[in-house]
């Protein structure tokens, strides 16, 4: 399974970015999808998660500013990021839990995309 992210870049404080991630490969279903991030010198942290039933959950630090969405037909998950702050600067990683028929759930990660918030 491959997860390919896009949409990162440099943005000024208060600006917006939209990250996208598409999953491809051998799977018959995708369960949970999520975005994590890792800032320099810090541990990777969960930013937002969305279940196959579209239930969402957010880190307190991004509530009200970020929105996660998915398209099950296209195997994509997006993260709309508004009112960005310098502390949102990090490498953002896409995550998807996939399953092939009745096999085990596999954890998959993208390669990461850099988001830099700076004036």
Tab-separated table of C-alpha atoms in Angstrom:
chain	number	residue	atom	x	y	z
A	1	UNK	CA	0.000	0.000	0.000
A	2	UNK	CA	1.305	3.448	-0.901
A	3	UNK	CA	0.196	6.739	0.595
A	4	UNK	CA	1.170	9.837	-1.351
A	5	UNK	CA	0.747	13.260	0.238
A	6	UNK	CA	0.634	16.639	-1.445
A	7	UNK	CA	-0.137	20.238	-0.589
A	8	UNK	CA	2.551	21.210	1.886
A	9	UNK	CA	4.560	24.401	1.615
A	10	UNK	CA	5.364	27.777	3.123
A	11	UNK	CA	2.531	29.985	4.347
A	12	UNK	CA	2.316	33.133	6.434
A	13	UNK	CA	0.704	33.096	9.888
A	14	UNK	CA	-3.055	33.272	9.542
A	15	UNK	CA	-2.966	31.631	6.147
A	16	UNK	CA	-4.415	28.351	4.914
A	17	UNK	CA	-3.166	25.151	3.325
A	18	UNK	CA	-4.890	21.995	2.218
A	19	UNK	CA	-3.095	18.670	2.442
A	20	UNK	CA	-4.215	15.694	0.389
A	21	UNK	CA	-3.319	12.026	0.570
A	22	UNK	CA	-4.255	9.223	-1.806
A	23	UNK	CA	-3.928	5.532	-1.041
A	24	UNK	CA	-3.184	2.928	-3.668
A	25	UNK	CA	-2.169	-0.711	-3.773
A	26	UNK	CA	-3.553	-3.974	-2.495
A	27	UNK	CA	-6.399	-3.484	-0.088
A	28	UNK	CA	-10.140	-4.050	-0.078
A	29	UNK	CA	-11.040	-1.574	2.623
A	30	UNK	CA	-9.633	1.393	4.504
A	31	UNK	CA	-10.594	1.774	8.128
A	32	UNK	CA	-9.247	4.740	10.055
A	33	UNK	CA	-7.428	7.512	8.216
A	34	UNK	CA	-5.525	10.265	9.956
A	35	UNK	CA	-2.964	13.008	9.834
A	36	UNK	CA	-0.055	13.171	12.245
A	37	UNK	CA	2.752	15.688	12.451
A	38	UNK	CA	6.260	15.880	13.815
A	39	UNK	CA	8.044	19.110	14.596
A	40	UNK	CA	11.841	19.261	14.946
A	41	UNK	CA	12.938	17.814	18.251
A	42	UNK	CA	9.446	16.634	19.147
A	43	UNK	CA	7.577	13.358	19.019
A	44	UNK	CA	5.076	12.598	16.302
A	45	UNK	CA	1.587	13.610	17.393
A	46	UNK	CA	-1.925	12.930	16.182
A	47	UNK	CA	-3.521	15.937	14.490
A	48	UNK	CA	-6.853	14.568	13.285
A	49	UNK	CA	-8.476	11.216	12.654
A	50	UNK	CA	-11.528	10.124	10.667
A	51	UNK	CA	-13.164	6.711	10.732
A	52	UNK	CA	-14.739	4.871	7.824
A	53	UNK	CA	-18.059	6.109	9.198
A	54	UNK	CA	-16.829	9.709	9.068
A	55	UNK	CA	-16.507	10.223	12.816
A	56	UNK	CA	-13.764	12.762	13.438
A	57	UNK	CA	-11.503	13.690	16.324
A	58	UNK	CA	-8.950	16.474	16.626
A	59	UNK	CA	-6.024	17.428	18.780
A	60	UNK	CA	-6.979	20.274	21.101
A	61	UNK	CA	-4.349	22.487	19.502
A	62	UNK	CA	-6.078	22.408	16.099
A	63	UNK	CA	-9.769	22.259	17.017
A	64	UNK	CA	-11.759	24.902	15.187
A	65	UNK	CA	-8.936	25.542	12.717
A	66	UNK	CA	-8.356	22.217	10.941
A	67	UNK	CA	-10.889	19.990	9.199
A	68	UNK	CA	-10.280	16.405	8.143
A	69	UNK	CA	-12.329	14.805	5.389
A	70	UNK	CA	-12.214	11.664	3.267
A	71	UNK	CA	-13.584	10.317	0.034
A	72	UNK	CA	-14.038	6.570	0.272
A	73	UNK	CA	-14.639	6.224	-3.460
A	74	UNK	CA	-11.300	7.882	-4.256
A	75	UNK	CA	-9.355	6.509	-1.261
A	76	UNK	CA	-8.313	9.982	-0.242
A	77	UNK	CA	-8.047	11.926	2.988
A	78	UNK	CA	-7.626	15.678	3.146
A	79	UNK	CA	-6.699	18.135	5.876
A	80	UNK	CA	-7.887	21.707	5.501
A	81	UNK	CA	-5.755	23.930	7.713
A	82	UNK	CA	-6.914	27.481	8.434
A	83	UNK	CA	-5.601	30.222	10.721
A	84	UNK	CA	-2.188	28.619	10.666
A	85	UNK	CA	0.282	29.455	13.419
A	86	UNK	CA	4.077	29.154	13.538
A	87	UNK	CA	3.674	26.282	15.999
A	88	UNK	CA	1.890	24.300	13.278
A	89	UNK	CA	5.221	24.034	11.471
A	90	UNK	CA	6.047	20.357	11.098
A	91	UNK	CA	6.269	17.445	8.729
A	92	UNK	CA	2.731	16.131	8.256
A	93	UNK	CA	2.199	12.410	7.722
A	94	UNK	CA	-0.820	10.671	6.286
A	95	UNK	CA	-1.935	7.430	7.936
A	96	UNK	CA	-4.342	4.754	6.763
A	97	UNK	CA	-5.328	1.436	8.285
A	98	UNK	CA	-6.045	-0.937	5.428
A	99	UNK	CA	-7.302	-4.469	5.149
A	100	UNK	CA	-7.234	-6.984	2.335
A	101	UNK	CA	-10.351	-9.144	2.475
A	102	UNK	CA	-10.344	-10.951	5.876
A	103	UNK	CA	-6.651	-10.379	6.500
A	104	UNK	CA	-5.093	-8.364	9.303
A	105	UNK	CA	-5.309	-4.594	9.566
A	106	UNK	CA	-2.120	-3.005	8.244
A	107	UNK	CA	-0.818	0.376	9.384
A	108	UNK	CA	0.438	2.490	6.491
A	109	UNK	CA	2.250	5.817	6.479
A	110	UNK	CA	3.027	8.376	3.843
A	111	UNK	CA	6.466	9.867	3.305
A	112	UNK	CA	5.523	13.183	4.891
A	113	UNK	CA	5.043	16.689	3.565
A	114	UNK	CA	6.614	19.802	5.071
A	115	UNK	CA	4.398	22.608	6.323
A	116	UNK	CA	6.174	25.802	7.354
A	117	UNK	CA	4.298	28.724	8.864
A	118	UNK	CA	6.474	31.820	8.893
A	119	UNK	CA	6.437	35.474	7.947
